[in-house]
Short mmCIF file of C-alpha atoms in Angstrom, two decimals:
data_model
loop_
_atom_site.label_atom_id
_atom_site.label_comp_id
_atom_site.label_asym_id
_atom_site.label_seq_id
_atom_site.Cartn_x
_atom_site.Cartn_y
_atom_site.Cartn_z
CA MET A 1 -0.01 0.00 0.05
CA GLU A 2 1.48 3.29 -1.11
CA GLY A 3 2.87 5.62 1.53
CA VAL A 4 3.22 2.78 4.29
CA LYS A 5 6.77 1.87 5.54
CA ASN A 6 7.51 -1.64 5.75
CA TRP A 7 4.33 -2.96 4.43
CA GLU A 8 5.63 -6.40 3.57
CA LYS A 9 6.52 -6.71 7.26
CA LEU A 10 3.16 -6.15 8.64
CA THR A 11 0.80 -9.02 9.52
CA TRP A 12 -2.38 -9.10 7.52
CA GLN A 13 -4.34 -7.86 10.48
CA GLU A 14 -1.93 -4.79 10.67
CA LYS A 15 -2.23 -4.19 6.88
CA ARG A 16 -6.00 -4.44 7.22
CA GLU A 17 -6.21 -2.03 9.82
CA LYS A 18 -4.02 0.45 7.76
CA ARG A 19 -7.02 0.05 5.05
CA PHE A 20 -9.70 0.17 7.53
CA LYS A 21 -8.29 3.66 8.92
CA LYS A 22 -8.31 4.89 5.32
CA TRP A 23 -12.02 3.73 4.69
CA LEU A 24 -13.09 5.16 8.18
CA ASN A 25 -11.40 8.67 7.90
CA PRO A 26 -11.90 10.11 4.45
CA THR A 27 -9.91 13.28 5.15
CA ASP A 28 -10.49 14.63 1.54
CA VAL A 29 -14.27 14.70 1.73
CA LYS A 30 -16.23 17.68 2.33
CA PHE A 31 -19.47 16.28 3.82
CA ASN A 32 -22.80 18.22 3.28
CA THR A 33 -23.32 18.61 6.92
CA ALA A 34 -21.95 17.83 10.37
CA ALA A 35 -24.62 15.13 10.52
CA ALA A 36 -23.51 13.56 7.58
CA ALA A 37 -19.86 13.24 8.70
CA LYS A 38 -21.17 11.51 11.82
CA LYS A 39 -23.32 9.16 9.90
CA TYR A 40 -20.43 8.23 7.80
CA LYS A 41 -18.33 7.41 10.74
CA ALA A 42 -21.02 5.41 12.39
CA ARG A 43 -21.83 3.37 9.35
CA ALA A 44 -18.11 2.59 8.52
CA THR A 45 -17.66 1.42 12.10
CA ARG A 46 -20.62 -0.66 12.09
CA MET A 47 -19.36 -2.49 8.96
CA ILE A 48 -15.82 -2.82 10.19
CA LYS A 49 -17.11 -4.39 13.35
CA ALA A 50 -19.37 -6.72 11.60
CA ILE A 51 -16.18 -7.78 9.43
CA LYS A 52 -14.25 -8.25 12.33
CA MET A 53 -16.82 -10.26 14.19
CA GLU A 54 -17.09 -7.69 16.90
CA ILE A 55 -20.17 -6.41 18.31
CA PRO A 56 -21.26 -3.15 16.64
CA ASP A 57 -24.06 -0.81 17.85
CA ARG A 58 -26.50 -2.50 15.47
CA VAL A 59 -26.77 -5.01 12.67
CA PRO A 60 -25.67 -3.19 9.48
CA VAL A 61 -27.74 -2.98 6.44
CA HIS A 62 -26.56 -3.21 2.79
CA LEU A 63 -29.01 -3.19 -0.23
CA ALA A 64 -27.43 -4.39 -3.19
CA THR A 65 -28.47 -2.00 -6.13
CA GLY A 66 -29.35 -2.71 -9.66
CA SER A 67 -31.98 -1.25 -11.94
CA ILE A 68 -34.07 -0.57 -8.83
CA VAL A 69 -32.31 2.72 -8.78
CA ALA A 70 -34.08 3.68 -12.15
CA TYR A 71 -37.60 2.33 -11.27
CA ASN A 72 -37.54 3.90 -7.85
CA ALA A 73 -37.47 7.23 -9.54
CA GLY A 74 -40.09 6.31 -12.08
CA LEU A 75 -37.64 5.46 -14.88
CA THR A 76 -36.72 2.62 -17.05
CA LEU A 77 -33.37 0.97 -17.28
CA GLN A 78 -33.24 2.07 -20.83
CA ASP A 79 -33.76 5.66 -19.70
CA VAL A 80 -30.32 5.60 -17.57
CA LEU A 81 -28.41 3.50 -20.05
CA TYR A 82 -28.90 6.17 -22.77
CA ASP A 83 -29.77 9.34 -21.00
CA TYR A 84 -26.86 10.03 -18.32
CA ALA A 85 -28.68 13.23 -17.20
CA ARG A 86 -31.41 11.12 -15.45
CA ILE A 87 -28.81 8.95 -13.44
CA LYS A 88 -27.89 11.45 -10.86
CA PRO A 89 -31.48 12.70 -9.62
CA ALA A 90 -32.34 8.97 -9.56
CA TRP A 91 -29.19 8.15 -7.48
CA ILE A 92 -30.00 10.98 -4.99
CA LYS A 93 -33.56 9.85 -4.59
CA PHE A 94 -32.47 6.30 -3.93
CA LEU A 95 -29.91 7.52 -1.16
CA ASN A 96 -32.52 9.91 0.43
CA ASP A 97 -35.22 6.98 0.33
CA TYR A 98 -33.24 4.18 1.75
CA ASP A 99 -30.81 4.77 4.86
CA GLN A 100 -28.39 2.00 4.52
CA ASP A 101 -24.96 1.70 5.76
CA THR A 102 -23.05 1.57 2.42
CA ALA A 103 -23.42 3.02 -1.13
CA ASP A 104 -20.99 3.26 -3.97
CA SER A 105 -22.67 4.58 -7.25
CA PRO A 106 -25.20 3.20 -9.67
CA GLY A 107 -24.08 0.17 -11.31
CA PHE A 108 -25.34 1.35 -14.92
CA PHE A 109 -23.10 1.25 -18.02
CA SER A 110 -23.30 3.21 -21.21
CA GLY A 111 -25.51 1.78 -23.74
CA LYS A 112 -24.29 4.22 -26.31
CA VAL A 113 -20.57 3.12 -25.76
CA TYR A 114 -21.38 -0.49 -25.89
CA GLU A 115 -23.42 0.17 -29.15
CA ILE A 116 -20.47 1.98 -30.80
CA LEU A 117 -18.03 -0.87 -30.04
CA ASP A 118 -20.75 -3.49 -30.87
CA TYR A 119 -20.58 -5.31 -27.67
CA LYS A 120 -21.74 -8.93 -28.03
CA VAL A 121 -21.53 -10.49 -24.60
CA ASN A 122 -24.82 -8.59 -23.22
CA LYS A 123 -28.30 -7.67 -24.42
CA TRP A 124 -29.98 -4.80 -22.85
CA PRO A 125 -33.21 -2.71 -23.28
CA GLY A 126 -32.70 -0.75 -26.37
CA HIS A 127 -30.37 -3.25 -27.74
CA GLY A 128 -31.71 -6.69 -28.44
CA LEU A 129 -34.13 -6.48 -25.65
CA PRO A 130 -37.41 -4.61 -25.56
CA SER A 131 -37.87 -1.38 -23.82
CA SER A 132 -39.81 -2.94 -21.02
CA GLN A 133 -36.89 -5.47 -19.99
CA THR A 134 -35.76 -4.48 -16.48
CA MET A 135 -32.44 -6.23 -16.50
CA GLN A 136 -29.39 -6.83 -19.06
CA GLN A 137 -28.78 -10.45 -20.14
CA PHE A 138 -25.39 -12.19 -20.58
CA VAL A 139 -25.03 -13.82 -24.03
CA GLU A 140 -23.08 -17.18 -23.14
CA LYS A 141 -20.83 -18.58 -25.70
CA GLU A 142 -17.48 -20.41 -25.66
CA TYR A 143 -15.58 -17.20 -26.43
CA MET A 144 -12.34 -19.28 -26.01
CA LYS A 145 -12.43 -22.46 -28.00
CA ALA A 146 -11.71 -25.84 -26.36
CA ASP A 147 -8.24 -26.19 -28.43
CA GLU A 148 -6.98 -22.59 -27.41
CA TYR A 149 -5.90 -23.30 -23.86
CA ASP A 150 -2.13 -23.36 -24.73
CA LEU A 151 -2.66 -19.92 -26.73
CA TYR A 152 -4.34 -18.51 -23.62
CA ILE A 153 -1.76 -19.68 -21.02
CA LYS A 154 1.36 -18.77 -23.01
CA ASN A 155 0.29 -15.14 -23.55
CA GLN A 156 -2.91 -13.93 -22.07
CA PHE A 157 -2.51 -10.37 -23.54
CA ASP A 158 -1.99 -11.43 -27.13
CA TYR A 159 -4.72 -14.00 -26.71
CA GLY A 160 -7.11 -11.31 -25.34
CA VAL A 161 -6.32 -8.89 -27.87
CA ARG A 162 -6.41 -11.26 -31.11
CA TYR A 163 -8.93 -13.65 -30.00
CA LEU A 164 -11.16 -12.50 -27.04
CA LEU A 165 -11.76 -8.81 -28.38
CA PRO A 166 -12.81 -9.68 -31.92
CA ARG A 167 -15.16 -12.23 -30.60
CA MET A 168 -16.71 -10.02 -27.69
CA TRP A 169 -16.66 -6.64 -29.47
CA GLY A 170 -17.71 -6.24 -33.07
CA ALA A 171 -15.62 -3.18 -33.36
CA PHE A 172 -12.52 -5.00 -32.93
CA GLU A 173 -13.15 -7.90 -35.30
CA VAL A 174 -10.24 -6.61 -37.65
CA LEU A 175 -7.78 -7.67 -34.84
CA ALA A 176 -8.63 -11.32 -35.46
CA ASN A 177 -6.42 -11.19 -38.59
CA ALA A 178 -3.60 -9.24 -36.93
CA PRO A 179 -0.28 -11.10 -36.52
CA PRO A 180 1.10 -11.76 -32.88
CA PHE A 181 1.91 -8.59 -31.30
CA THR A 182 5.29 -9.61 -30.29
CA SER A 183 6.17 -9.64 -33.93
CA TYR A 184 6.21 -5.71 -33.90
CA GLN A 185 8.71 -5.57 -31.07
CA GLY A 186 11.62 -3.16 -32.42
CA LEU A 187 9.84 -2.81 -35.77
CA PRO A 188 7.38 0.21 -35.52
CA GLN A 189 7.30 0.61 -39.21
CA GLN A 190 5.19 -2.66 -39.42
CA PHE A 191 2.74 -1.49 -36.80
CA MET A 192 2.37 1.83 -38.83
CA MET A 193 1.66 -0.09 -42.04
CA MET A 194 -1.10 -2.10 -40.16
CA CYS A 195 -2.43 1.23 -38.96
CA LEU A 196 -2.82 2.42 -42.86
CA ASP A 197 -5.32 -0.25 -43.54
CA PRO A 198 -8.87 1.36 -43.68
CA ALA A 199 -10.24 -1.43 -41.27
CA TYR A 200 -7.87 -0.39 -38.61
CA GLN A 201 -8.51 3.33 -39.23
CA LYS A 202 -12.21 2.80 -38.67
CA LEU A 203 -11.51 0.79 -35.58
CA PHE A 204 -9.40 3.69 -34.42
CA LYS A 205 -12.42 6.08 -35.21
CA ASN A 206 -14.73 4.04 -33.18
CA ILE A 207 -12.50 3.86 -30.22
CA ARG A 208 -12.08 7.59 -30.29
CA LYS A 209 -15.83 8.10 -30.61
CA ALA A 210 -16.55 5.67 -27.80
CA SER A 211 -13.63 7.25 -25.59
CA ARG A 212 -15.48 10.75 -25.84
CA GLU A 213 -18.90 9.11 -24.99
CA ASN A 214 -17.50 7.36 -22.09
CA ALA A 215 -15.97 10.40 -20.76
CA LYS A 216 -19.36 11.96 -20.58
CA TRP A 217 -20.65 8.80 -18.70
CA LEU A 218 -17.72 8.78 -16.25
CA ILE A 219 -18.38 12.30 -15.31
CA VAL A 220 -21.79 11.34 -13.95
CA VAL A 221 -20.54 8.28 -12.36
CA ASP A 222 -18.02 10.19 -10.49
CA GLU A 223 -20.50 12.88 -9.42
CA CYS A 224 -22.73 10.09 -8.02
CA ARG A 225 -19.82 8.62 -6.19
CA GLN A 226 -18.93 11.82 -4.80
CA ILE A 227 -22.42 12.63 -3.85
CA SER A 228 -22.62 9.28 -1.67
CA LEU A 229 -19.71 10.26 0.13
CA GLU A 230 -20.80 13.71 0.94
CA MET A 231 -24.15 12.55 2.16
CA GLY A 232 -22.41 10.20 4.63
CA PHE A 233 -22.37 6.82 2.89
CA PRO A 234 -19.17 4.73 3.09
CA PRO A 235 -18.25 3.07 -0.33
CA LEU A 236 -18.34 -0.65 -0.17
CA MET A 237 -16.42 -2.02 -3.26
CA GLY A 238 -12.90 -1.30 -3.36
CA GLY A 239 -12.01 -3.87 -6.01
CA MET A 240 -13.34 -6.89 -7.81
CA ALA A 241 -12.20 -10.34 -8.63
CA LEU A 242 -13.65 -13.92 -9.77
CA ALA A 243 -12.71 -17.18 -8.64
CA PRO A 244 -10.27 -18.44 -11.26
CA PHE A 245 -12.80 -21.10 -12.34
CA ASP A 246 -15.64 -18.61 -12.66
CA THR A 247 -13.25 -16.66 -15.02
CA VAL A 248 -13.24 -19.80 -17.19
CA ALA A 249 -16.80 -20.90 -16.96
CA ASP A 250 -18.21 -17.33 -17.01
CA MET A 251 -16.08 -15.44 -19.61
CA LEU A 252 -13.90 -17.73 -21.59
CA ARG A 253 -15.39 -21.46 -21.99
CA GLY A 254 -19.03 -20.83 -20.99
CA THR A 255 -21.01 -23.22 -18.70
CA TYR A 256 -21.11 -26.08 -21.16
CA GLY A 257 -17.35 -25.65 -22.23
CA SER A 258 -16.12 -25.57 -18.60
CA VAL A 259 -18.09 -28.81 -17.81
CA MET A 260 -16.79 -30.69 -20.77
CA ASP A 261 -13.25 -29.55 -19.82
CA MET A 262 -13.57 -31.05 -16.34
CA TYR A 263 -13.98 -34.33 -18.01
CA ARG A 264 -12.09 -34.21 -21.26
CA GLN A 265 -9.14 -32.03 -20.52
CA PRO A 266 -8.82 -31.36 -16.70
CA GLU A 267 -5.20 -30.60 -16.59
CA LYS A 268 -5.35 -27.90 -18.97
CA LEU A 269 -8.16 -26.47 -17.22
CA LEU A 270 -6.06 -26.67 -14.01
CA GLU A 271 -3.18 -25.10 -15.63
CA ALA A 272 -5.08 -22.19 -16.68
CA LEU A 273 -6.53 -21.64 -13.26
CA GLU A 274 -3.08 -21.19 -11.99
CA VAL A 275 -2.33 -18.47 -14.63
CA ILE A 276 -5.66 -16.72 -13.88
CA LEU A 277 -5.06 -16.91 -10.12
CA GLU A 278 -1.83 -14.96 -10.34
CA ARG A 279 -3.37 -12.24 -12.78
CA SER A 280 -6.43 -11.85 -10.65
CA LEU A 281 -4.70 -11.34 -7.38
CA GLU A 282 -2.57 -8.55 -8.91
CA SER A 283 -5.46 -6.91 -10.31
CA ALA A 284 -7.66 -6.84 -7.37
CA VAL A 285 -5.06 -5.53 -5.04
CA SER A 286 -4.25 -2.73 -7.44
CA MET A 287 -7.69 -1.83 -7.53
CA VAL A 288 -8.01 -1.62 -3.70
CA ASN A 289 -4.79 0.26 -3.59
CA MET A 290 -6.44 3.13 -5.61
CA SER A 291 -9.74 3.15 -3.47
CA ARG A 292 -11.16 3.97 -0.11
CA SER A 293 -12.57 0.71 0.72
CA PRO A 294 -10.50 -2.48 1.45
CA ILE A 295 -13.47 -4.72 0.29
CA VAL A 296 -13.03 -7.00 -2.76
CA PHE A 297 -16.48 -7.94 -4.31
CA ILE A 298 -16.31 -11.39 -5.66
CA PRO A 299 -19.52 -12.84 -7.18
CA MET A 300 -19.47 -16.51 -7.23
CA HIS A 301 -21.43 -18.33 -9.94
CA LYS A 302 -20.27 -21.98 -11.04
CA GLY A 303 -19.28 -23.56 -7.63
CA ASP A 304 -22.67 -23.81 -6.11
CA ASP A 305 -24.55 -27.12 -5.34
CA SER A 306 -26.41 -27.40 -8.73
CA PHE A 307 -23.46 -27.08 -10.95
CA MET A 308 -20.73 -29.50 -9.71
CA SER A 309 -20.26 -32.15 -7.20
CA VAL A 310 -18.27 -31.62 -3.94
CA LYS A 311 -15.58 -33.82 -5.33
CA GLN A 312 -15.27 -31.38 -8.20
CA PHE A 313 -15.55 -28.39 -6.11
CA GLU A 314 -12.59 -29.65 -4.13
CA LYS A 315 -10.56 -30.36 -7.32
CA PHE A 316 -11.40 -27.32 -9.62
CA TYR A 317 -13.05 -24.68 -7.72
CA TRP A 318 -11.69 -24.30 -4.25
CA PRO A 319 -7.86 -24.76 -4.35
CA THR A 320 -7.22 -21.70 -6.65
CA PHE A 321 -9.85 -19.73 -5.14
CA ARG A 322 -8.62 -20.32 -1.53
CA ARG A 323 -5.31 -19.26 -2.61
CA LEU A 324 -6.77 -16.09 -4.18
CA LEU A 325 -8.54 -15.21 -0.79
CA LEU A 326 -5.42 -15.99 1.09
CA GLY A 327 -3.31 -13.76 -1.13
CA LEU A 328 -5.99 -10.89 -0.70
CA ILE A 329 -6.09 -11.38 3.00
CA ASN A 330 -2.38 -11.02 3.28
CA GLU A 331 -2.56 -7.64 1.39
CA GLY A 332 -4.94 -6.40 4.11
CA CYS A 333 -7.81 -6.64 1.68
CA VAL A 334 -11.44 -7.90 2.73
CA PRO A 335 -12.90 -10.53 0.30
CA MET A 336 -16.58 -10.20 0.15
CA MET A 337 -18.18 -13.24 -1.67
CA VAL A 338 -21.51 -13.47 -3.05
CA ILE A 339 -22.67 -17.15 -3.03
CA ASP A 340 -25.05 -17.10 -6.02
CA GLY A 341 -27.30 -20.27 -5.87
CA SER A 342 -26.76 -22.33 -2.70
CA TYR A 343 -24.01 -23.95 -0.68
CA ASN A 344 -26.25 -26.38 1.39
CA THR A 345 -23.87 -29.39 1.00
CA ALA A 346 -20.44 -29.99 2.51
CA ARG A 347 -19.16 -26.82 0.80
CA LEU A 348 -19.78 -24.68 4.05
CA GLU A 349 -17.53 -26.96 5.92
CA ILE A 350 -14.92 -26.68 3.02
CA ILE A 351 -15.02 -22.89 2.71
CA LYS A 352 -14.40 -22.16 6.45
CA ASP A 353 -10.76 -23.10 6.05
CA LEU A 354 -9.72 -19.51 6.26
CA PRO A 355 -8.27 -17.06 8.97
CA ARG A 356 -10.90 -16.17 11.31
CA ALA A 357 -12.95 -12.80 10.88
CA SER A 358 -11.03 -12.33 7.34
CA VAL A 359 -13.81 -12.52 4.84
CA VAL A 360 -17.48 -11.83 4.24
CA TRP A 361 -19.84 -14.68 2.82
CA THR A 362 -22.86 -13.28 1.21
CA MET A 363 -25.68 -15.79 0.74
CA GLU A 364 -28.35 -15.81 -1.95
CA LYS A 365 -30.36 -19.05 -1.29
CA THR A 366 -28.08 -20.75 1.07
CA ASP A 367 -29.75 -21.84 4.43
CA MET A 368 -28.66 -18.72 6.67
CA PHE A 369 -29.19 -20.68 9.85
CA LYS A 370 -27.05 -23.45 8.58
CA ALA A 371 -24.49 -21.02 7.37
CA LYS A 372 -24.43 -19.43 10.98
CA GLU A 373 -23.89 -22.73 12.61
CA ILE A 374 -21.09 -23.71 10.40
CA LEU A 375 -19.43 -20.32 9.53
CA GLY A 376 -20.40 -18.36 12.50
CA ASN A 377 -17.30 -18.91 14.55
CA SER A 378 -15.04 -18.18 11.57
CA ALA A 379 -16.50 -15.59 9.42
CA CYS A 380 -18.89 -12.69 8.95
CA ILE A 381 -21.82 -13.82 6.87
CA ALA A 382 -24.44 -11.56 4.96
CA GLY A 383 -27.81 -12.08 3.43
CA ASN A 384 -30.17 -13.42 2.39
CA VAL A 385 -33.53 -11.51 1.65
CA THR A 386 -34.07 -13.02 -1.91
CA ALA A 387 -35.41 -11.14 -5.12
CA ALA A 388 -38.33 -13.60 -5.01
CA GLN A 389 -39.21 -12.66 -1.58
CA LEU A 390 -39.10 -9.01 -2.37
CA TYR A 391 -41.32 -9.66 -5.58
CA THR A 392 -43.99 -11.74 -3.83
CA GLN A 393 -44.13 -11.18 -0.02
CA THR A 394 -45.67 -8.44 1.95
CA PRO A 395 -43.59 -5.87 4.03
CA GLN A 396 -44.90 -7.64 7.17
CA ALA A 397 -43.52 -11.13 5.97
CA ILE A 398 -40.18 -9.37 4.74
CA LYS A 399 -39.94 -7.75 8.22
CA GLU A 400 -40.56 -11.04 10.11
CA TYR A 401 -37.97 -12.80 8.02
CA CYS A 402 -35.41 -10.21 8.74
CA ARG A 403 -36.17 -10.33 12.45
CA LYS A 404 -35.35 -14.17 12.36
CA LEU A 405 -32.23 -13.51 10.44
CA ILE A 406 -31.14 -10.96 12.95
CA GLU A 407 -31.90 -13.01 15.93
CA VAL A 408 -30.23 -16.08 14.84
CA CYS A 409 -27.46 -14.94 12.41
CA GLY A 410 -26.72 -11.74 14.35
CA LYS A 411 -26.12 -13.50 17.49
CA GLY A 412 -22.69 -12.47 18.70
CA GLY A 413 -21.96 -10.23 15.95
CA GLY A 414 -20.55 -11.11 12.41
CA TYR A 415 -23.64 -10.38 10.36
CA ILE A 416 -24.72 -8.00 7.71
CA LEU A 417 -28.45 -7.84 6.85
CA SER A 418 -28.56 -7.71 3.12
CA LEU A 419 -30.09 -8.83 -0.10
CA GLY A 420 -29.32 -12.22 -1.74
CA SER A 421 -28.80 -10.42 -5.18
CA GLY A 422 -29.29 -7.17 -7.03
CA ILE A 423 -33.06 -6.02 -7.43
CA ASP A 424 -34.86 -4.32 -10.49
CA LYS A 425 -38.26 -3.94 -9.42
CA CYS A 426 -40.31 -4.51 -5.91
CA ASP A 427 -42.64 -2.74 -3.43
CA PRO A 428 -40.57 0.04 -1.81
CA ALA A 429 -42.28 -0.90 1.37
CA ASN A 430 -40.29 -4.16 1.19
CA LEU A 431 -37.07 -2.50 1.12
CA HIS A 432 -38.09 -0.28 3.93
CA ALA A 433 -39.15 -3.24 5.99
CA ILE A 434 -35.66 -4.52 5.95
CA ILE A 435 -34.14 -1.32 7.15
CA GLU A 436 -36.95 -1.05 9.71
CA ALA A 437 -36.03 -4.67 11.00
CA ALA A 438 -32.46 -3.79 11.55
CA ARG A 439 -33.42 -0.54 13.47
CA GLU A 440 -35.95 -2.41 15.69
CA TYR A 441 -34.47 -5.71 16.21
CA GLY A 442 -30.66 -5.37 15.29
CA VAL A 443 -29.55 -3.22 18.12
CA TYR A 444 -27.16 -4.67 20.36
CA LYS A 445 -27.70 -4.43 24.08
CA LYS A 446 -24.73 -3.43 26.25
#
C-alpha cells in the first residue's frame, strides 16, 4: 500500500487496519453537513465491526442495487443507459429513500458506448431486448475454444487482443487477422503499415468516438460517487475479482465448455486456473490500493450445489480460489463473496478453512441458519433476503423474516443484513421493511 513503510513486514491484520483507517477517515471529503460526517463514521464503524466479528451498535444493512435505482425514480433501465442526465437525480433519490450503511454509485453502463463498439456479450433494453426489460442479459458462448488453452496460457495479453476482443466486441473484429503483437517489437514501421489499413482506421475512429462518449458517462458516475460520500455513505466496493474457475466458466469457455473440460481436459483447465489466479490477485489488490474501501467484491457463480459435485468443487474450484482469498487477505483486503445459488452441502465446511474474521460470505439461497451454525465462529456472513421474496411477499412477511435472520445470524455479531442479489423492481415498502427490521431488532444491548 502506497505511503506505508515496511508494508511487507506487517501482519495481514495490521495491513487491514491501515486500510480500515483509510476507509473510516476520508480526510479529503467535504461532507454536506456535520450530521452526514457523523453518519459516515457510524456506518463505516458498523461495517468494520461486523467484518471483524465484533459487536457493533446494531446489525448493518446493505441493499445491493441494480436497476431498482431507475425504477425507484419512475424511470426505466433504458432511460438511464442512454440518458446520463437522469442518473444523478435517480441516485440522489435512492440515497434519500433508503438509509443503509454503504453506497457506491449506480451500477449502470453506457448503452451508447456498448453500441459504438458493438458489444456482443450482453443484451439490454434498447439493444436486443424490448424497452420493458428490467435487466440486461448475458449472452453465453464459448468465447475461448476448447483447443485454445495453450494459446491463452502462453500469452494472455496477445490472446485477449487477437482472440477475445474480436469475439466479444464487433468493432475489434479486424484484430482477429492481426499477427502476434510480439512480432512488432523493435519494428514500429510494421505497426504503422497496419494502421494505414482502412479497417484499422475505422477501428481507431470508433475507439475515439466511444472514448468521448465514455468520458461523458464517467463524469456522471464520479459525481454520483462523490454525492454518496458527501451524504455520509461509505463506499463498499474497493475492488473486484472472480474465482479462477468462474473466469473460465463465465467469460471464456462458458458453462457447457467448462463442464466438458472437467472431463475431457482437466489438466489444461487446472493449468489455466493457476495463470488466472496470479493475474486476478494482482489486479484486485491494485484496485483496492487506488480505492477507499478495502473490500474486494467477488460474485461466485459456478461452484454452487447445482453446478458441480463436492468432489469437483474440491478439485477445480476451491484450491485456486482459496489461494486467491489468502493472497487478498495477506494484503489487508477484505474479500466479500456473493454465493449465487446455494451452498447447502459440504461446501460450507470446506470454505470455513480461512483465517478467522478475514472475509465476508454473502448468501443468496443458502440456508442462513445452517451457514451461521457452520461459519459463525470463523467469518462474517451476510444475506439473504431474496429477489423472489421482495417480488412476492408483503412488507410484514419481509420484516418478520429479517427479524429471524437478525436473531439467529446476528447473535454475537458477524452479520450484515443484506439482499441475496441485486434487484430491479419491487414494492418500496419491502425495502423499507428491511431497514426497519435492522433498527427495531438489530440493536445490540450493552
